[in-house]
Short mmCIF file of C-alpha atoms and ligand atoms in Angstrom, two decimals:
data_model
loop_
_atom_site.label_atom_id
_atom_site.label_comp_id
_atom_site.label_asym_id
_atom_site.label_seq_id
_atom_site.Cartn_x
_atom_site.Cartn_y
_atom_site.Cartn_z
CA MET A 1 5.44 17.49 -33.22
CA ASN A 2 4.55 19.79 -36.06
CA ASP A 3 6.72 22.93 -36.05
CA GLY A 4 4.05 24.65 -38.15
CA ALA A 5 6.37 25.01 -41.16
CA ASP A 6 4.33 22.79 -43.43
CA GLU A 7 2.17 19.70 -43.62
CA THR A 8 3.17 16.47 -41.85
CA ASP A 9 2.52 12.97 -43.11
CA LEU A 10 1.35 11.46 -39.84
CA ALA A 11 -1.52 12.72 -37.71
CA ILE A 12 -2.45 11.28 -34.33
CA VAL A 13 -5.94 11.95 -32.97
CA LEU A 14 -6.78 11.51 -29.29
CA GLY A 15 -9.32 12.85 -26.84
CA THR A 16 -9.56 11.00 -23.52
CA ARG A 17 -7.45 9.77 -20.58
CA PRO A 18 -6.90 6.20 -21.83
CA GLU A 19 -5.98 7.38 -25.32
CA ILE A 20 -3.33 9.75 -23.94
CA ILE A 21 -1.83 6.94 -21.85
CA LYS A 22 -1.92 4.31 -24.60
CA LEU A 23 -0.72 6.60 -27.39
CA ALA A 24 2.13 7.93 -25.24
CA PRO A 25 4.48 5.08 -26.31
CA ILE A 26 3.85 5.89 -29.99
CA LEU A 27 4.33 9.62 -29.42
CA ARG A 28 7.60 8.92 -27.60
CA GLU A 29 8.72 6.65 -30.43
CA CYS A 30 7.98 9.45 -32.93
CA LEU A 31 10.17 11.79 -30.88
CA ARG A 32 12.94 9.20 -30.65
CA THR A 33 12.98 8.51 -34.38
CA GLU A 34 12.39 12.17 -35.29
CA THR A 35 9.21 11.27 -37.11
CA GLU A 36 7.14 14.40 -37.58
CA PHE A 37 3.52 14.27 -36.59
CA THR A 38 0.52 16.47 -36.02
CA LEU A 39 -1.15 15.86 -32.68
CA VAL A 40 -4.89 16.55 -32.64
CA HIS A 41 -6.78 16.59 -29.31
CA THR A 42 -10.55 16.56 -29.69
CA GLY A 43 -11.04 17.98 -26.18
CA GLN A 44 -13.48 15.20 -25.22
CA HIS A 45 -11.66 15.15 -21.86
CA TYR A 46 -10.67 18.60 -20.64
CA SER A 47 -10.51 18.53 -16.81
CA ASP A 48 -6.86 18.72 -15.71
CA SER A 49 -7.20 15.43 -13.81
CA LEU A 50 -8.25 13.55 -16.98
CA ASP A 51 -6.12 15.46 -19.45
CA SER A 52 -3.19 17.83 -18.85
CA VAL A 53 -1.86 15.88 -15.87
CA PHE A 54 -1.10 12.99 -18.24
CA PHE A 55 0.72 15.21 -20.75
CA ASP A 56 2.86 16.47 -17.83
CA ARG A 57 3.58 13.15 -16.14
CA LEU A 58 4.24 11.28 -19.39
CA GLU A 59 6.33 14.19 -20.72
CA LEU A 60 4.34 14.49 -23.93
CA PRO A 61 4.38 17.43 -26.33
CA ASP A 62 1.39 19.76 -26.31
CA PRO A 63 -1.19 19.02 -29.01
CA ASP A 64 -0.88 21.05 -32.21
CA TYR A 65 -4.65 21.44 -32.18
CA ASN A 66 -7.09 21.27 -29.29
CA LEU A 67 -10.58 21.26 -30.75
CA GLY A 68 -12.23 21.92 -27.38
CA VAL A 69 -15.32 19.86 -28.17
CA GLY A 70 -16.03 18.86 -24.55
CA SER A 71 -19.07 17.02 -23.22
CA GLY A 72 -22.50 16.55 -24.79
CA SER A 73 -24.87 13.90 -26.08
CA HIS A 74 -23.22 11.16 -28.13
CA ALA A 75 -24.56 12.69 -31.34
CA GLU A 76 -23.52 16.25 -30.52
CA GLN A 77 -20.11 15.28 -29.25
CA THR A 78 -19.34 12.88 -32.11
CA GLY A 79 -20.82 15.18 -34.77
CA GLU A 80 -18.85 18.19 -33.62
CA MET A 81 -15.64 16.18 -33.42
CA LEU A 82 -16.24 14.79 -36.90
CA ILE A 83 -16.56 18.29 -38.36
CA GLU A 84 -13.56 19.69 -36.47
CA VAL A 85 -11.23 16.74 -36.99
CA GLY A 86 -12.23 16.71 -40.67
CA ARG A 87 -11.24 20.39 -41.01
CA VAL A 88 -7.83 19.82 -39.43
CA LEU A 89 -7.13 16.76 -41.55
CA GLU A 90 -8.09 18.61 -44.73
CA ARG A 91 -5.71 21.38 -43.79
CA GLU A 92 -2.83 19.08 -42.81
CA SER A 93 -3.50 16.39 -45.46
CA PRO A 94 -1.59 13.60 -43.67
CA GLU A 95 -0.85 10.29 -45.37
CA VAL A 96 -1.71 8.31 -42.26
CA VAL A 97 -3.96 9.03 -39.28
CA LEU A 98 -3.69 7.00 -36.06
CA VAL A 99 -6.50 6.56 -33.52
CA GLN A 100 -6.50 4.30 -30.44
CA GLY A 101 -9.30 2.42 -28.72
CA ASP A 102 -13.06 2.87 -28.76
CA THR A 103 -14.21 6.29 -27.56
CA ASN A 104 -16.32 8.81 -29.44
CA SER A 105 -13.07 10.60 -30.34
CA VAL A 106 -11.94 7.41 -32.09
CA LEU A 107 -15.20 7.11 -34.00
CA ALA A 108 -14.96 10.74 -35.15
CA GLY A 109 -11.28 10.43 -36.07
CA ALA A 110 -11.92 7.21 -37.99
CA LEU A 111 -14.91 8.53 -39.92
CA ALA A 112 -13.24 11.84 -40.74
CA THR A 113 -10.19 9.98 -42.09
CA SER A 114 -12.30 7.58 -44.12
CA LYS A 115 -13.81 10.52 -46.04
CA LEU A 116 -10.38 11.79 -47.08
CA ASP A 117 -7.46 10.56 -49.10
CA ALA A 118 -5.59 9.30 -46.04
CA LYS A 119 -5.01 5.89 -44.52
CA LEU A 120 -6.35 5.06 -41.08
CA GLY A 121 -4.43 3.07 -38.48
CA HIS A 122 -6.48 1.67 -35.58
CA VAL A 123 -4.43 0.90 -32.51
CA GLU A 124 -6.04 -1.76 -30.27
CA ALA A 125 -8.10 -3.21 -33.12
CA GLY A 126 -10.27 -6.31 -32.91
CA LEU A 127 -11.50 -6.07 -29.32
CA ARG A 128 -15.09 -7.28 -28.99
CA SER A 129 -17.43 -7.49 -26.01
CA PHE A 130 -20.23 -8.66 -28.36
CA ASP A 131 -22.50 -6.27 -26.45
CA ARG A 132 -23.89 -3.60 -28.73
CA GLU A 133 -25.54 -1.88 -25.74
CA MET A 134 -22.13 -0.39 -24.98
CA PRO A 135 -21.29 2.68 -27.09
CA GLU A 136 -17.65 1.55 -27.14
CA GLU A 137 -18.54 -1.65 -29.05
CA THR A 138 -20.10 0.29 -31.94
CA ASN A 139 -17.18 2.69 -32.00
CA ARG A 140 -14.56 -0.04 -32.21
CA VAL A 141 -16.43 -2.08 -34.82
CA ILE A 142 -16.81 0.95 -37.10
CA ALA A 143 -13.20 2.05 -36.63
CA ASP A 144 -11.99 -1.45 -37.50
CA HIS A 145 -14.07 -1.62 -40.64
CA VAL A 146 -12.82 1.68 -42.06
CA ALA A 147 -9.19 1.14 -41.03
CA ASP A 148 -6.36 0.32 -43.43
CA TYR A 149 -3.90 -0.74 -40.72
CA LEU A 150 -5.34 -2.77 -37.85
CA PHE A 151 -3.01 -3.15 -34.88
CA ALA A 152 -4.45 -6.06 -32.93
CA PRO A 153 -3.00 -6.54 -29.43
CA THR A 154 -3.40 -10.35 -29.41
CA GLU A 155 -4.04 -13.30 -31.74
CA GLU A 156 -7.54 -13.49 -30.26
CA SER A 157 -8.34 -9.93 -31.33
CA LYS A 158 -6.92 -10.71 -34.78
CA GLU A 159 -9.28 -13.70 -35.02
CA ASN A 160 -12.26 -11.43 -34.28
CA LEU A 161 -11.28 -9.26 -37.24
CA LEU A 162 -10.81 -12.16 -39.63
CA ARG A 163 -14.23 -13.57 -38.63
CA GLU A 164 -15.76 -10.25 -39.69
CA GLY A 165 -14.17 -10.54 -43.13
CA ILE A 166 -11.36 -8.06 -42.68
CA PRO A 167 -8.44 -9.06 -44.95
CA GLU A 168 -5.52 -10.57 -43.03
CA SER A 169 -3.08 -8.34 -44.94
CA ARG A 170 -4.41 -5.34 -43.01
CA VAL A 171 -3.91 -6.87 -39.57
CA THR A 172 -0.69 -6.85 -37.50
CA VAL A 173 -0.49 -8.37 -34.03
CA THR A 174 1.61 -5.96 -31.98
CA GLY A 175 0.77 -6.44 -28.31
CA ASN A 176 -0.92 -3.62 -26.46
CA THR A 177 0.80 -0.26 -25.95
CA VAL A 178 -0.54 -0.36 -22.38
CA VAL A 179 2.38 -2.71 -21.64
CA ASP A 180 4.92 -0.27 -23.11
CA ALA A 181 3.49 2.52 -20.95
CA LEU A 182 3.41 0.35 -17.85
CA TYR A 183 6.97 -1.00 -18.26
CA ARG A 184 8.30 2.52 -18.81
CA ASN A 185 6.53 3.99 -15.80
CA ARG A 186 6.14 1.40 -13.06
CA GLU A 187 9.67 1.77 -11.71
CA ILE A 188 9.40 5.57 -11.92
CA ALA A 189 6.10 5.28 -10.03
CA ARG A 190 7.73 3.12 -7.36
CA ARG A 191 10.50 5.66 -6.84
CA LYS A 192 8.60 8.90 -7.22
CA SER A 193 5.00 8.40 -6.13
CA THR A 194 4.15 9.21 -2.53
CA VAL A 195 0.51 8.19 -2.96
CA LEU A 196 0.68 5.33 -0.44
CA SER A 197 2.03 7.47 2.39
CA ASP A 198 -0.13 10.45 1.36
CA HIS A 199 -3.22 8.28 1.86
CA GLY A 200 -1.94 6.41 4.92
CA LEU A 201 -1.82 3.12 3.00
CA GLU A 202 1.81 2.10 3.45
CA GLY A 203 2.00 -1.46 4.76
CA ARG A 204 -1.80 -1.72 4.79
CA GLU A 205 -4.01 -4.03 2.81
CA TYR A 206 -6.61 -2.29 0.62
CA PHE A 207 -8.76 -2.82 -2.48
CA LEU A 208 -8.63 -0.39 -5.41
CA MET A 209 -11.80 0.37 -7.36
CA THR A 210 -12.72 2.30 -10.51
CA VAL A 211 -16.29 2.41 -11.82
CA HIS A 212 -17.20 4.92 -14.50
CA ARG A 213 -18.78 3.19 -17.49
CA ALA A 214 -22.12 4.61 -18.60
CA GLU A 215 -23.90 1.23 -18.33
CA ASN A 216 -22.86 0.97 -14.66
CA VAL A 217 -23.22 4.47 -13.28
CA ASP A 218 -25.99 6.04 -15.35
CA GLU A 219 -28.62 3.67 -13.96
CA GLU A 220 -29.16 4.35 -10.26
CA SER A 221 -30.12 0.82 -9.19
CA ARG A 222 -27.10 -0.68 -10.95
CA PHE A 223 -24.68 1.82 -9.46
CA ARG A 224 -26.16 1.21 -5.97
CA LYS A 225 -25.78 -2.57 -6.39
CA ILE A 226 -22.14 -2.24 -7.38
CA LEU A 227 -21.38 -0.04 -4.39
CA GLU A 228 -23.23 -2.45 -2.11
CA GLY A 229 -21.27 -5.44 -3.43
CA ALA A 230 -17.95 -3.60 -3.10
CA ASP A 231 -18.79 -2.46 0.43
CA ARG A 232 -19.77 -5.96 1.54
CA ALA A 233 -16.60 -7.43 0.02
CA ALA A 234 -14.49 -4.85 1.86
CA ALA A 235 -16.33 -5.57 5.13
CA ARG A 236 -15.81 -9.31 4.77
CA HIS A 237 -12.04 -8.85 4.39
CA SER A 238 -11.79 -5.93 6.85
CA VAL A 239 -10.19 -3.57 4.36
CA GLU A 240 -10.87 -0.16 2.92
CA ILE A 241 -11.57 0.48 -0.76
CA ILE A 242 -9.85 3.39 -2.48
CA TYR A 243 -12.03 4.74 -5.29
CA PRO A 244 -10.51 7.47 -7.50
CA ILE A 245 -13.77 8.67 -8.92
CA HIS A 246 -14.24 9.70 -12.56
CA PRO A 247 -16.30 12.90 -13.01
CA ARG A 248 -19.13 11.00 -14.72
CA ALA A 249 -19.53 8.74 -11.68
CA ARG A 250 -19.19 11.66 -9.24
CA ASP A 251 -21.93 13.48 -11.12
CA ARG A 252 -24.26 10.45 -10.93
CA LEU A 253 -23.55 9.89 -7.22
CA ASP A 254 -24.54 13.49 -6.50
CA ARG A 255 -27.56 13.38 -8.79
CA PHE A 256 -28.90 10.13 -7.27
CA GLY A 257 -28.08 11.33 -3.74
CA ILE A 258 -26.16 8.14 -2.95
CA ASP A 259 -24.34 8.07 0.41
CA VAL A 260 -21.20 6.01 0.04
CA SER A 261 -20.20 3.77 2.95
CA ASP A 262 -17.23 4.77 5.15
CA ARG A 263 -15.36 1.72 3.92
CA ILE A 264 -15.20 3.21 0.39
CA ARG A 265 -12.85 6.18 0.30
CA LEU A 266 -13.56 8.52 -2.61
CA VAL A 267 -10.52 10.37 -3.94
CA GLU A 268 -10.00 12.60 -6.96
CA PRO A 269 -8.86 10.89 -10.20
CA LEU A 270 -5.14 10.24 -9.86
CA ASP A 271 -2.27 10.89 -12.20
CA TYR A 272 -0.82 7.87 -13.96
CA LEU A 273 2.18 7.35 -11.67
CA ASP A 274 0.10 7.50 -8.49
CA PHE A 275 -2.55 5.26 -10.00
CA LEU A 276 0.02 2.67 -11.14
CA ARG A 277 1.49 2.63 -7.64
CA LEU A 278 -1.93 2.09 -6.08
CA GLU A 279 -2.73 -0.68 -8.57
CA ALA A 280 0.56 -2.48 -7.97
CA SER A 281 0.10 -2.56 -4.18
CA ALA A 282 -3.62 -3.41 -4.06
CA SER A 283 -4.80 -6.85 -2.85
CA VAL A 284 -7.47 -6.89 -5.50
CA ILE A 285 -8.74 -4.44 -8.12
CA LEU A 286 -12.47 -3.99 -8.73
CA THR A 287 -13.21 -2.22 -11.99
CA ASP A 288 -15.28 -1.72 -15.12
CA SER A 289 -12.41 -0.06 -17.00
CA GLY A 290 -10.81 -1.61 -20.05
CA GLY A 291 -7.31 -0.31 -19.41
CA VAL A 292 -7.40 -1.18 -15.72
CA GLN A 293 -8.29 -4.84 -16.48
CA GLU A 294 -5.18 -5.00 -18.68
CA GLU A 295 -2.91 -3.24 -16.21
CA ALA A 296 -3.99 -5.46 -13.31
CA CYS A 297 -3.21 -8.50 -15.45
CA VAL A 298 0.25 -7.22 -16.42
CA LEU A 299 1.06 -6.17 -12.84
CA GLY A 300 0.04 -9.56 -11.43
CA VAL A 301 -2.79 -8.16 -9.29
CA PRO A 302 -6.09 -10.11 -9.29
CA CYS A 303 -9.02 -8.30 -10.87
CA VAL A 304 -12.81 -8.45 -10.54
CA THR A 305 -14.63 -6.85 -13.45
CA MET A 306 -18.08 -5.64 -12.45
CA ARG A 307 -19.61 -6.08 -15.89
CA ASP A 308 -21.53 -8.75 -17.81
CA SER A 309 -18.96 -8.98 -20.59
CA THR A 310 -15.39 -8.06 -21.35
CA GLU A 311 -13.62 -7.26 -24.59
CA ARG A 312 -10.43 -8.38 -22.82
CA PRO A 313 -11.16 -12.15 -22.54
CA GLU A 314 -7.42 -12.90 -22.46
CA THR A 315 -7.33 -11.58 -18.88
CA VAL A 316 -9.99 -14.10 -17.89
CA SER A 317 -8.48 -17.06 -19.72
CA VAL A 318 -5.05 -16.59 -18.13
CA GLY A 319 -6.73 -16.50 -14.70
CA ALA A 320 -6.09 -12.83 -13.85
CA ASN A 321 -9.67 -11.58 -14.02
CA ARG A 322 -13.25 -12.72 -13.40
CA LEU A 323 -16.57 -11.14 -14.30
CA SER A 324 -18.95 -10.52 -11.42
CA SER A 325 -21.70 -8.49 -13.17
CA CYS A 326 -23.23 -5.91 -10.82
CA ASP A 327 -24.86 -8.45 -8.52
CA PRO A 328 -23.73 -7.78 -4.91
CA ASP A 329 -23.57 -11.48 -3.92
CA ARG A 330 -21.52 -12.30 -6.98
CA ILE A 331 -19.17 -9.38 -6.38
CA VAL A 332 -18.51 -10.60 -2.80
CA ARG A 333 -18.01 -14.19 -3.96
CA THR A 334 -15.76 -13.25 -6.89
CA VAL A 335 -13.55 -11.02 -4.74
CA GLY A 336 -13.11 -13.96 -2.33
CA GLU A 337 -12.20 -16.29 -5.21
CA MET A 338 -9.71 -13.85 -6.71
CA LEU A 339 -8.03 -13.28 -3.34
CA ARG A 340 -7.34 -17.03 -3.16
CA THR A 341 -6.19 -17.42 -6.75
CA ASP A 342 -2.63 -18.26 -7.87
CA LEU A 343 -0.82 -15.21 -9.18
CA ASP A 344 1.37 -17.00 -11.70
CA TRP A 345 -0.37 -16.11 -14.95
CA GLU A 346 1.40 -15.00 -18.15
CA ASN A 347 0.93 -11.49 -19.51
CA PRO A 348 -1.00 -11.96 -22.79
CA PHE A 349 -0.54 -8.38 -24.04
CA GLY A 350 2.97 -8.46 -25.47
CA ASP A 351 6.51 -7.48 -24.56
CA GLY A 352 6.25 -3.70 -24.37
CA THR A 353 7.41 -2.97 -27.93
CA ALA A 354 3.98 -2.35 -29.50
CA GLY A 355 4.62 1.37 -30.00
CA GLU A 356 7.83 0.68 -31.90
CA ARG A 357 6.18 -1.95 -34.10
CA ILE A 358 3.21 0.23 -34.92
CA LEU A 359 5.32 3.20 -35.94
CA ARG A 360 7.60 0.96 -38.03
CA GLU A 361 4.52 -0.31 -39.87
CA VAL A 362 3.13 3.14 -40.75
CA ALA A 363 6.45 4.97 -41.11
CA PRO A 364 7.20 3.83 -44.71
CA GLN A 365 3.97 5.59 -45.70
CA THR A 366 5.27 8.85 -44.33
CA GLU A 367 8.22 10.67 -45.87
CA ARG A 368 9.70 12.69 -43.07
CA VAL A 369 11.27 9.89 -41.10
CA ARG A 370 14.94 9.58 -40.36
CA GLN A 371 15.68 5.88 -40.80
C1 LIG B 401 -15.37 8.18 -22.21
C2 LIG B 401 -15.55 6.99 -23.13
C3 LIG B 401 -15.33 5.70 -22.34
C4 LIG B 401 -13.99 5.71 -21.65
C5 LIG B 401 -13.83 6.97 -20.81
C6 LIG B 401 -12.43 7.04 -20.30
C7 LIG B 401 -17.16 7.36 -24.96
C8 LIG B 401 -18.49 6.99 -25.48
N1 LIG B 401 -16.88 6.93 -23.71
O1 LIG B 401 -16.37 8.11 -21.21
O2 LIG B 401 -15.34 4.60 -23.24
O3 LIG B 401 -13.90 4.59 -20.80
O4 LIG B 401 -14.08 8.13 -21.63
O5 LIG B 401 -12.33 7.75 -19.10
O6 LIG B 401 -16.38 7.97 -25.64
N2 LIG B 401 -16.43 15.11 -17.66
C9 LIG B 401 -15.73 16.02 -16.89
N3 LIG B 401 -14.48 16.37 -17.32
C10 LIG B 401 -13.93 15.90 -18.45
C11 LIG B 401 -14.67 14.98 -19.23
C12 LIG B 401 -15.92 14.61 -18.80
O7 LIG B 401 -16.19 16.49 -15.86
O8 LIG B 401 -12.79 16.26 -18.75
C13 LIG B 401 -17.77 14.67 -17.18
C14 LIG B 401 -18.91 15.45 -17.82
O9 LIG B 401 -19.94 15.55 -16.85
C15 LIG B 401 -19.36 14.52 -18.92
C16 LIG B 401 -19.10 13.14 -18.34
O10 LIG B 401 -17.94 13.30 -17.54
O11 LIG B 401 -20.70 14.71 -19.26
C17 LIG B 401 -18.88 12.06 -19.37
O12 LIG B 401 -17.83 12.40 -20.27
P1 LIG B 401 -17.74 11.74 -21.72
O13 LIG B 401 -16.52 12.22 -22.41
O14 LIG B 401 -19.03 11.90 -22.43
O15 LIG B 401 -17.63 10.20 -21.44
P2 LIG B 401 -16.79 9.37 -20.36
O16 LIG B 401 -17.73 8.86 -19.34
O17 LIG B 401 -15.61 10.16 -19.93
N1 LIG B 402 -6.13 5.88 -14.61
C1 LIG B 402 -5.40 6.90 -13.99
N2 LIG B 402 -5.93 7.50 -12.87
C2 LIG B 402 -7.12 7.12 -12.34
C3 LIG B 402 -7.85 6.08 -12.98
C4 LIG B 402 -7.33 5.49 -14.11
O1 LIG B 402 -4.31 7.25 -14.43
O2 LIG B 402 -7.54 7.71 -11.33
C5 LIG B 402 -5.58 5.26 -15.84
C6 LIG B 402 -5.33 3.78 -15.75
O3 LIG B 402 -4.01 3.53 -15.31
C7 LIG B 402 -5.55 3.31 -17.18
C8 LIG B 402 -6.51 4.33 -17.77
O4 LIG B 402 -6.55 5.41 -16.85
O5 LIG B 402 -4.35 3.37 -17.94
C9 LIG B 402 -7.88 3.74 -17.93
O6 LIG B 402 -8.76 4.72 -18.33
P1 LIG B 402 -10.32 4.67 -18.06
O7 LIG B 402 -10.60 3.69 -17.00
O8 LIG B 402 -10.77 6.07 -17.87
O9 LIG B 402 -10.89 4.22 -19.48
P2 LIG B 402 -11.10 2.81 -20.19
O10 LIG B 402 -9.80 2.09 -20.19
O11 LIG B 402 -12.19 2.09 -19.45
O12 LIG B 402 -11.57 3.20 -21.55
#
């Protein structure tokens, strides 16, 4: 954390729920090693349930700057973040800036850094869905190509980078910080979370679902098909689906006037501990989230990804995840297959020390580190 006395050598830029969760292990490592940093929040996510609840639960320091950019078109949101992040970085003149993932906050943080005399570290580099229709794909490709340090979670993501001509010397395979966060919190979640009893789920079989990606919820017919497939799968197995609904999806449901079946229980977005607990006890997880695909895989819970592609192919190749697209028949069939699958896959995302490795890699570039 920056005490405001003077400039720090490391800046960390974040803006959304998954970035807070996946950067938490690096922030905690900074605190442990007394590495000073400036924490910049773009304000892309601002609702308590997507933002402050994670700072509380993960015991993270408040951001030094909250740029309050909020929602808007891609161009407005990204443009405003670019200007505001650029101003902060000029003022703080860090040696190294870290961003994580593939959101518009990452794109803005990466571009702003690339215009200045600072090095960029991209955490979770090299993921590719090979689908340029998704805004996240463009964001991650651009961030990778302007980054100086590329922290690839797996050998497969490293290969993607090398194929695009990125020099090997810039790439370090670290595992994914999602594992660090999960290992640190799953036991705490088991002890502290009362989510199962609060929702009457103790000892009951249920499916967990998250659907929020623009390509799935912004188009009415696609969103309806996904809900139909999920509902039919739940009916076939006589279970209920718990759906903590992201505000984007809630907005689209209301706008399209979709009535959700009684078998799908909509709940508010959950804090990380409650969500981890629900994931760990679910029979199957249906999702379009990146982070949730990884967490299901690490927790040993079978996953059905309701998309046409995934930038997490490791989850599929180890047998933890299958793509169902948004076709209702395929969703029902894939859920059935995943319920029958063996649960003995290996976690491909590392040993939970990614945060430590990443900070060790960038720390020599920064001066104010106690070795
Ligand atoms: C963004 C990311 C997506 C990521 C997701 C994580 C981009 C292009 N997309 O999508 O990759 O999976 O975050 O959750 O960066 N809203 C609120 N409260 C908030 C934030 C948003 O109500 O705190 C609502 C607003 O109606 C807003 C909509 O959600 O218009 C979408 O928000 P936005 O930040 O544009 O994208 P996400 O769908 O959250
Ligand atoms: N998550 C959460 N509460 C919820 C839904 C998700 O804490 O109600 C966490 C989940 O554990 C994962 C992250 O949010 O770590 C995934 O974020 P999201 O699905 O919003 O974004 P994506 O990973 O698709 O970019």
